[in-house]
Coordinates of C-alpha atoms in Angstrom, one line a residue:
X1 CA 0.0 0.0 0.0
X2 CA 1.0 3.6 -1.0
X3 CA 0.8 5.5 2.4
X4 CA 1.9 8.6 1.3
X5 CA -1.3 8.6 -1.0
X6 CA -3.8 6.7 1.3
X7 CA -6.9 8.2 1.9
X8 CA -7.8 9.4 5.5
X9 CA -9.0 7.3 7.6
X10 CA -13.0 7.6 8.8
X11 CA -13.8 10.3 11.3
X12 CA -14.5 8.1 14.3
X13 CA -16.9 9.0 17.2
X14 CA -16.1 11.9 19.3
X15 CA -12.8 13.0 16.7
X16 CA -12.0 16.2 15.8
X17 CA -12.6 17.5 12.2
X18 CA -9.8 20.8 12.1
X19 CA -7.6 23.1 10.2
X20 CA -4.0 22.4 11.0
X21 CA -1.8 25.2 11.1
X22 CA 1.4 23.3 9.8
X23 CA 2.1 23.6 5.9
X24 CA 5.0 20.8 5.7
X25 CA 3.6 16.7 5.4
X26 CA 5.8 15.9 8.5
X27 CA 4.5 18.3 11.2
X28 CA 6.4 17.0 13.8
X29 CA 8.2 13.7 15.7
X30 CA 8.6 13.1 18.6
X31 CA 10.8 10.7 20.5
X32 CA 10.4 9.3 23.9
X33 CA 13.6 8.9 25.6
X34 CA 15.3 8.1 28.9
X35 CA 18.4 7.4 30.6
X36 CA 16.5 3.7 32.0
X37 CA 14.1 1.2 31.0
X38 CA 10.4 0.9 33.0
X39 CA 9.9 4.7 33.0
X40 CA 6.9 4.7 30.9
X41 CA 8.3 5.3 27.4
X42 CA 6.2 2.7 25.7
X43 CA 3.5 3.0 27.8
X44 CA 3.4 6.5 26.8
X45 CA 3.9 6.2 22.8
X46 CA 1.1 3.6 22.9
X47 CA -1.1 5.8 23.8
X48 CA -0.1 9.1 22.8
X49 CA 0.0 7.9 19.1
X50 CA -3.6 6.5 19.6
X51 CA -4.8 9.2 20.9
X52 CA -3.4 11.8 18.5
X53 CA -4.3 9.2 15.4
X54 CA -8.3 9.4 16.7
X55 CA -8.4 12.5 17.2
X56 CA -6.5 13.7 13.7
X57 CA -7.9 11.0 11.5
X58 CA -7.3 13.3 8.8
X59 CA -3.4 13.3 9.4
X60 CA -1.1 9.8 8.8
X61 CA 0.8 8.9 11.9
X62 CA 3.3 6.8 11.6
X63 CA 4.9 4.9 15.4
X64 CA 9.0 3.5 14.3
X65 CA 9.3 1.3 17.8
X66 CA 13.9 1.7 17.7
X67 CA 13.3 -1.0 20.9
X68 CA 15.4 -3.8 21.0
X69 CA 12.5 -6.1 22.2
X70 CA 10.0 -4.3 21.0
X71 CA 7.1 -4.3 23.1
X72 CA 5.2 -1.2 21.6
X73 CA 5.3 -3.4 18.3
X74 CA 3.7 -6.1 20.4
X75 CA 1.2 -3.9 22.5
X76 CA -0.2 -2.4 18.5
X77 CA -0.5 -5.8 17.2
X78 CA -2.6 -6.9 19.6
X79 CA -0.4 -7.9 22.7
X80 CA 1.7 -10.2 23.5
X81 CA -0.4 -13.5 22.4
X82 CA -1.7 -11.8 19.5
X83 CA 1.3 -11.2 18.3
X84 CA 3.5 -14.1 18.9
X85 CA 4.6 -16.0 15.5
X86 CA 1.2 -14.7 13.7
X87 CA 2.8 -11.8 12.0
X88 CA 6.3 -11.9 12.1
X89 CA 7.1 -10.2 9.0
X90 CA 6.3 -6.7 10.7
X91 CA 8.6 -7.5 13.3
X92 CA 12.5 -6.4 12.5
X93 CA 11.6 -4.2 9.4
X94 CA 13.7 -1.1 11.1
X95 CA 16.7 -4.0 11.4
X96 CA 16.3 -5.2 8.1
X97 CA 15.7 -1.8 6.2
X98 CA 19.0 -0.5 7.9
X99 CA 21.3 -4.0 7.7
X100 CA 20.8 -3.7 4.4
X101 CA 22.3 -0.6 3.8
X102 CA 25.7 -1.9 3.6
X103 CA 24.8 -3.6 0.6
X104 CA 24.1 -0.9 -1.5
X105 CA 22.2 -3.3 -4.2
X106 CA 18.5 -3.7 -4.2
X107 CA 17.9 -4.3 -0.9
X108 CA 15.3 -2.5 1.0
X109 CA 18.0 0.0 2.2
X110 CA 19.0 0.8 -1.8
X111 CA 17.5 3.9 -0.9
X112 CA 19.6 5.5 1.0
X113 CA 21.5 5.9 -2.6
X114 CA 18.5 6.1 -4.2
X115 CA 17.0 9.7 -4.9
X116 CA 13.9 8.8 -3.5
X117 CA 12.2 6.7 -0.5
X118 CA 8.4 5.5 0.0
X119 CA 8.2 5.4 3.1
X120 CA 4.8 3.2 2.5
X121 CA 7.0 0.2 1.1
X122 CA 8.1 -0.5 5.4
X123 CA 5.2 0.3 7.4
X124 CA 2.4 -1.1 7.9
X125 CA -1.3 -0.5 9.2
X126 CA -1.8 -1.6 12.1
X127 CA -5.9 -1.6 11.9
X128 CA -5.4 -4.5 9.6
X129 CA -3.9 -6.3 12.7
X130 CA -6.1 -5.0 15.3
X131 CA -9.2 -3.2 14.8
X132 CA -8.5 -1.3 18.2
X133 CA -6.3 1.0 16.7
X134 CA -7.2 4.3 14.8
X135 CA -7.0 3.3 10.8
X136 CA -5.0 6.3 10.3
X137 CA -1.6 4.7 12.3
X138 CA 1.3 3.2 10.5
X139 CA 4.4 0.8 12.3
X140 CA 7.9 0.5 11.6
X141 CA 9.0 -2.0 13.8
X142 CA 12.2 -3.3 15.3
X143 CA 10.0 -6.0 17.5
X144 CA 12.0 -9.0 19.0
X145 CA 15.2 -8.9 16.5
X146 CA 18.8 -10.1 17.0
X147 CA 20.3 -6.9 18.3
X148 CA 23.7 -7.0 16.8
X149 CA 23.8 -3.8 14.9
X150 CA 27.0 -2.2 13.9
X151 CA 27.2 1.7 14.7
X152 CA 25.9 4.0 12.3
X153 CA 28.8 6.4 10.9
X154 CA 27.3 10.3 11.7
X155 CA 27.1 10.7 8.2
X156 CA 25.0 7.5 7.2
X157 CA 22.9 8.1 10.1
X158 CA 21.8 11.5 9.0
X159 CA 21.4 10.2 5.4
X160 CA 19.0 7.9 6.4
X161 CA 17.0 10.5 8.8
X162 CA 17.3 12.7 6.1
X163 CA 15.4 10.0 3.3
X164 CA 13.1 9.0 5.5
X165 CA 11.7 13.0 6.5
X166 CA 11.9 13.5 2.9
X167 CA 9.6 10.8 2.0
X168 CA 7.4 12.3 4.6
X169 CA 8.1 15.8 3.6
X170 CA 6.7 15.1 -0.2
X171 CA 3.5 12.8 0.8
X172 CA 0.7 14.6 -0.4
X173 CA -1.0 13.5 3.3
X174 CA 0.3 15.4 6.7
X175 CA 2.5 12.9 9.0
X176 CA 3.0 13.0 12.5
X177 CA 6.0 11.0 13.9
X178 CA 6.4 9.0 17.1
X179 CA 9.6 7.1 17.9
X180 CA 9.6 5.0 21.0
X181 CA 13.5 3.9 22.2
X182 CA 15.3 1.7 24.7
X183 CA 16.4 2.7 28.1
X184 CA 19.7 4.3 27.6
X185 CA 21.6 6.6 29.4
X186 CA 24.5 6.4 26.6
X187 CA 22.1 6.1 23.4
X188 CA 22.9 3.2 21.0
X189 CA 22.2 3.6 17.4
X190 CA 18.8 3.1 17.0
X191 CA 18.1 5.8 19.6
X192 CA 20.7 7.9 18.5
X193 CA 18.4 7.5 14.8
X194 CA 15.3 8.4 17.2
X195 CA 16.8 11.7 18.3
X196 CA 17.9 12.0 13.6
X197 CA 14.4 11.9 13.1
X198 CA 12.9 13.8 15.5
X199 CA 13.0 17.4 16.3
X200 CA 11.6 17.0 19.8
X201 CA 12.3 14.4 23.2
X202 CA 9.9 14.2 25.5
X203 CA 11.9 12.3 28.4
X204 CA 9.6 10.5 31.3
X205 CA 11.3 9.6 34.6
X206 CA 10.1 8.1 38.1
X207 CA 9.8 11.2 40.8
X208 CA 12.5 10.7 42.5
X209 CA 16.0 12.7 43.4
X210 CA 18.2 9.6 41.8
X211 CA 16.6 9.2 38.8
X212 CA 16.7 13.1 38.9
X213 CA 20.2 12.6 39.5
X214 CA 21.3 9.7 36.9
X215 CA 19.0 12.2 34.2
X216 CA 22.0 14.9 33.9
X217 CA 24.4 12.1 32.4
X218 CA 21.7 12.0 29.7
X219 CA 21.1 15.4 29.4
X220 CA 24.6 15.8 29.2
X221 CA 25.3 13.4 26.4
X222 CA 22.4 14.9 24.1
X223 CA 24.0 18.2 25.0
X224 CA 27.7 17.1 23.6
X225 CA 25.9 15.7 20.5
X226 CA 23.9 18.7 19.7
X227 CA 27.0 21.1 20.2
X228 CA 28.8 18.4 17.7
X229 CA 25.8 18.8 15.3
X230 CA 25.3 15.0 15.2
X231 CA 21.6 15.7 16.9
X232 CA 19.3 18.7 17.0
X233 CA 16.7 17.5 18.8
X234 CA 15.2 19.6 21.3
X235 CA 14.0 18.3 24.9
X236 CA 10.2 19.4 24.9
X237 CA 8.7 18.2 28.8
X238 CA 10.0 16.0 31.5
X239 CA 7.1 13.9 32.5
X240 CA 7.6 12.9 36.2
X241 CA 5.8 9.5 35.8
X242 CA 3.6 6.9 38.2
X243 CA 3.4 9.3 40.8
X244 CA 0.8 8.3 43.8
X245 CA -2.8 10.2 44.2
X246 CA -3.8 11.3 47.0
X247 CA -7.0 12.7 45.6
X248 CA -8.4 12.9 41.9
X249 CA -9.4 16.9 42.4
X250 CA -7.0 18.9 40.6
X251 CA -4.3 21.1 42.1
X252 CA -2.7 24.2 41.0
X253 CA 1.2 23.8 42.3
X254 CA 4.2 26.3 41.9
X255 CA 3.1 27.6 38.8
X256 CA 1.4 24.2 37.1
X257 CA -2.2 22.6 37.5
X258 CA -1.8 19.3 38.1
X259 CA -4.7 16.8 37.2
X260 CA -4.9 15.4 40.2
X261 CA -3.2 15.5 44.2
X262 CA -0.7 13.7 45.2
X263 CA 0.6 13.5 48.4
X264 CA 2.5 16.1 50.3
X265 CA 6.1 14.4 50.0
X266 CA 5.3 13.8 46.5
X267 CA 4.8 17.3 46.1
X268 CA 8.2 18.1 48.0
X269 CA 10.0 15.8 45.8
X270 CA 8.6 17.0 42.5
X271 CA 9.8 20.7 43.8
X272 CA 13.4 19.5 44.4
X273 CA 13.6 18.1 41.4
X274 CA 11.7 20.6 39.3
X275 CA 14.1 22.9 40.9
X276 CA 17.5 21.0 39.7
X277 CA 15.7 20.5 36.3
X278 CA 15.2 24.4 35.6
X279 CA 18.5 24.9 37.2
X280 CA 20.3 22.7 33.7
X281 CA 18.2 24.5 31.7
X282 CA 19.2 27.6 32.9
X283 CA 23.1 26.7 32.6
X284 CA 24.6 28.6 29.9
X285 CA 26.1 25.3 28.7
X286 CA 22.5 23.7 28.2
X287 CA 21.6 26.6 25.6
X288 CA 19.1 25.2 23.4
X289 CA 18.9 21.7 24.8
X290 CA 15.3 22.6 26.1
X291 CA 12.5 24.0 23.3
X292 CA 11.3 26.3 26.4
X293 CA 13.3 28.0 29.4
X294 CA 16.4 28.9 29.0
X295 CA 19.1 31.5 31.3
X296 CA 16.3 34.4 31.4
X297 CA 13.1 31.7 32.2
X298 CA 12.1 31.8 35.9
X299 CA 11.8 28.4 37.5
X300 CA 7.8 29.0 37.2
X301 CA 7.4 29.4 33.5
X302 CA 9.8 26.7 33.0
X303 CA 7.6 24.2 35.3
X304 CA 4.8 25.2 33.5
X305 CA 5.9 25.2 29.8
X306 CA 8.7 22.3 30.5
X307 CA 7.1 19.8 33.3
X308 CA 4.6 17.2 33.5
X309 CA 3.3 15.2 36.5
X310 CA 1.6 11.4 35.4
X311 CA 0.0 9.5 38.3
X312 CA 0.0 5.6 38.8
X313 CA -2.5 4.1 37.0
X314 CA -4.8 1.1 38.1
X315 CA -3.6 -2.3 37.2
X316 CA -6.6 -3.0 36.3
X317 CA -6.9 -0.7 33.4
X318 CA -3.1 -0.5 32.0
X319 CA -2.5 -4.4 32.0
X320 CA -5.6 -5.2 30.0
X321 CA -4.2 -2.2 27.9
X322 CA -0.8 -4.0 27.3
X323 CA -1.6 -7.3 26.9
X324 CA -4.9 -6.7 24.1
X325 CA -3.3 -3.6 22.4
X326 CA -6.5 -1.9 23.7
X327 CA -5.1 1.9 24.3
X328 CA -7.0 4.0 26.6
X329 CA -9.1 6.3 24.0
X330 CA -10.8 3.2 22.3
X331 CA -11.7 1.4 25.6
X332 CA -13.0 4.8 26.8
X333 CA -15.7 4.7 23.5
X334 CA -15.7 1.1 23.7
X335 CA -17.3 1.4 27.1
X336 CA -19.7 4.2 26.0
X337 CA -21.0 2.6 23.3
X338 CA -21.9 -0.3 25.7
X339 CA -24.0 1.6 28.6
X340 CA -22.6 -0.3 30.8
X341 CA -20.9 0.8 34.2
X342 CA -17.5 -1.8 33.6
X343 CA -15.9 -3.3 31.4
X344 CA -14.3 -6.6 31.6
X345 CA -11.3 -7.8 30.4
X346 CA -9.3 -11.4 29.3
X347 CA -5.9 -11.5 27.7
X348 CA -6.4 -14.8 25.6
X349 CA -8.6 -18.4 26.2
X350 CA -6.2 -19.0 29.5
X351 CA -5.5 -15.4 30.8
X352 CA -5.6 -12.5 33.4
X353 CA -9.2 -11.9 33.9
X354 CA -10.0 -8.5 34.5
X355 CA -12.3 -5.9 36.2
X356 CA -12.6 -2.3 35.6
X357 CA -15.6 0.1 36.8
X358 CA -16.5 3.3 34.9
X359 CA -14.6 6.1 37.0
X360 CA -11.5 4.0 37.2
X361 CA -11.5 3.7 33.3
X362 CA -11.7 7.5 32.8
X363 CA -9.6 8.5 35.7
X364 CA -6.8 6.4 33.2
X365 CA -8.3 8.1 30.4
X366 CA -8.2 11.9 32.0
X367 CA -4.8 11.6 32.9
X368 CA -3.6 10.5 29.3
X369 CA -5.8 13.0 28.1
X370 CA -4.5 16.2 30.1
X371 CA -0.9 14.9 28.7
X372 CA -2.0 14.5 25.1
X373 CA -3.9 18.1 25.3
X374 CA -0.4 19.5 26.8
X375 CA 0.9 17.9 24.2
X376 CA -1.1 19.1 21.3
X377 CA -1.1 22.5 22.7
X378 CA 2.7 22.7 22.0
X379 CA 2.4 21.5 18.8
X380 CA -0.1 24.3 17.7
X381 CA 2.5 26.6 18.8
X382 CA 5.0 24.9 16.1
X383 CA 6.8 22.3 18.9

């Protein structure tokens, strides 16, 4: 299929039908990066890429999952069971696409000599997998492949970033682009092609003063190798991630509203490390690595333009939503158009049964969706 010419997909219920601002096929990408794994990177993508796919179904979004095992591959197919030996064709395609390039025949990496890339020939639509993602999303997946790769040179790697925002660039349908990466606090070559392709990082992180700590190592690598001119990319907003609620009423806090209360030592420890945050940014020698701050930017307007807060969500809502590649905006309607007051849940013949009323579905939803609108609202301001 031809995704640079594919129609839009079907407005589905409760979409929006807009104007977008941007001119250029590829608005944006974005890559979701940190210094470890478990911080909520995938979790994140997932459902950021649904989200902004059901609610732009006029727009082409395309997911590349640059994780070694990849488990947002998985968690779009389907899940895990779904998954497993039934389609694995899609899995590996980033792996294959860039092992190839050594070549330099007809392999499917011929383009990066080529003069021109379709970007549709290694992607594919993941509706035709599972029905409970928006039409409109596209995967290039790295999913479960031997992880051997040799080191990209700088110059092949920006070569191939270059093709592959080309091929997006001359679509005649407007792309979004979400990369989801490894847990690295030294990138390896695949992330490092994350942060090539994307102008923007949005970095989550567990609240707390070490992983606040071990974040400046990463900070400070993606510093050096925007300084070198290997990267450009921009950090966008820290999300301080799975952070406990005390309460579900908002709160305003030092500068930001927060969707929901958590507990007073939570709130000290997101001050302390919102404070060492807006202290890099400040630093004359992070110029540029944030999109928003910088030397002149109180620690206020940087918390509020540069900070996010993402509570813990129920067990009973996210593990349904990783194991049957059911995100969070589809259950949501799914469970409207039922009536119903929950929603039950089994992960194959011989799984996890599950058990979810109707506030503890949205209270997942909300927070995903005060994120996704934070989100958006950036973008409409050309980040």
């Amino acid at each position: 299929q031809d995704l640079a010419r594919s129609p839009a997909a079907a407005l589905p219920r409760g979409a929006r039908a807009e104007t977008h601002l941007a001119v250029m096929p590829l608005q944006s990408g974005h890559v979701f990066a940190s210094h470890i794994g478990h911080s909520g990177k995938t979790t994140l993508c997932f459902n950021m890429s649904c989200y902004y796919a059901k609610r732009h179904p006029q727009d082409s979004v395309l997911v590349m999952d640059l994780a070694e095992e990849g488990d947002l591959t998985k968690r779009l197919l389907g899940g895990v069971d779904k998954s497993r030996g039934s389609v694995d064709h899609i899995f590996g395609a980033i792996f294959r696409l860039l092992h190839d390039a050594d070549r330099k025949t007809s392999g499917l990496m011929s383009w990066v000599w080529s003069p021109t890339l379709d970007i549709g020939q290694h992607a594919t639509r993941v509706a035709d997998h599972n029905p409970n993602v928006p039409g409109n999303l596209y995967l290039v997946s790295s999913g479960a492949w031997p992880r051997d790769e040799e080191p990209l040179s700088d110059d092949k790697r920006r070569a191939i970033c270059d093709k592959i925002r080309d091929s997006l660039d001359r679509s005649e349908t407007t792309w979004k682009l979400f990369c989801d990466t490894d847990g690295d606090r030294r990138p390896s070559p695949f992330t490092k092609l994350g942060y090539g392709l994307c102008q923007f990082a949005i970095v989550p992180l567990h609240l707390n003063k070490a992983d606040c700590d071990r974040i400046e190592t990463m900070f400070g690598l993606m510093n050096e190798m925007r300084k070198s001119g290997e990267i450009s990319t921009q950090v966008l907003f820290v999300i301080w991630n799975m952070v406990k609620s005390q309460k579900d009423a908002p709160l305003d806090h030092s500068g930001a509203t927060l969707p929901f209360t958590p507990s007073k030592v939570s709130l000290d420890i997101l001050d302390a490390c919102n404070r060492r945050v807006a202290e890099l940014a400040r630093d004359k020698e992070f110029a540029g690595l944030f999109a928003r701050g910088g030397e002149n930017a109180s620690e206020e307007d940087f918390v509020r333009s540069s900070i996010a807060v993402m509570r813990q969500l129920a067990d009973n809502v996210l593990k349904p939503a990783e194991e049957l590649g059911l995100p969070f905006v589809e259950m949501v309607d799914q469970l409207d158009a039922s009536g119903k007051s929950q929603m039950q849940f089994q992960s194959g013949p011989d799984g996890v049964k599950y058990q979810a009323s109707r506030d503890v579905i949205q209270g997942v939803d909300n927070a995903v969706r005060f994120l996704s609108e934070k989100f958006e609202a950036m973008s409409v301001d050309g980040l």
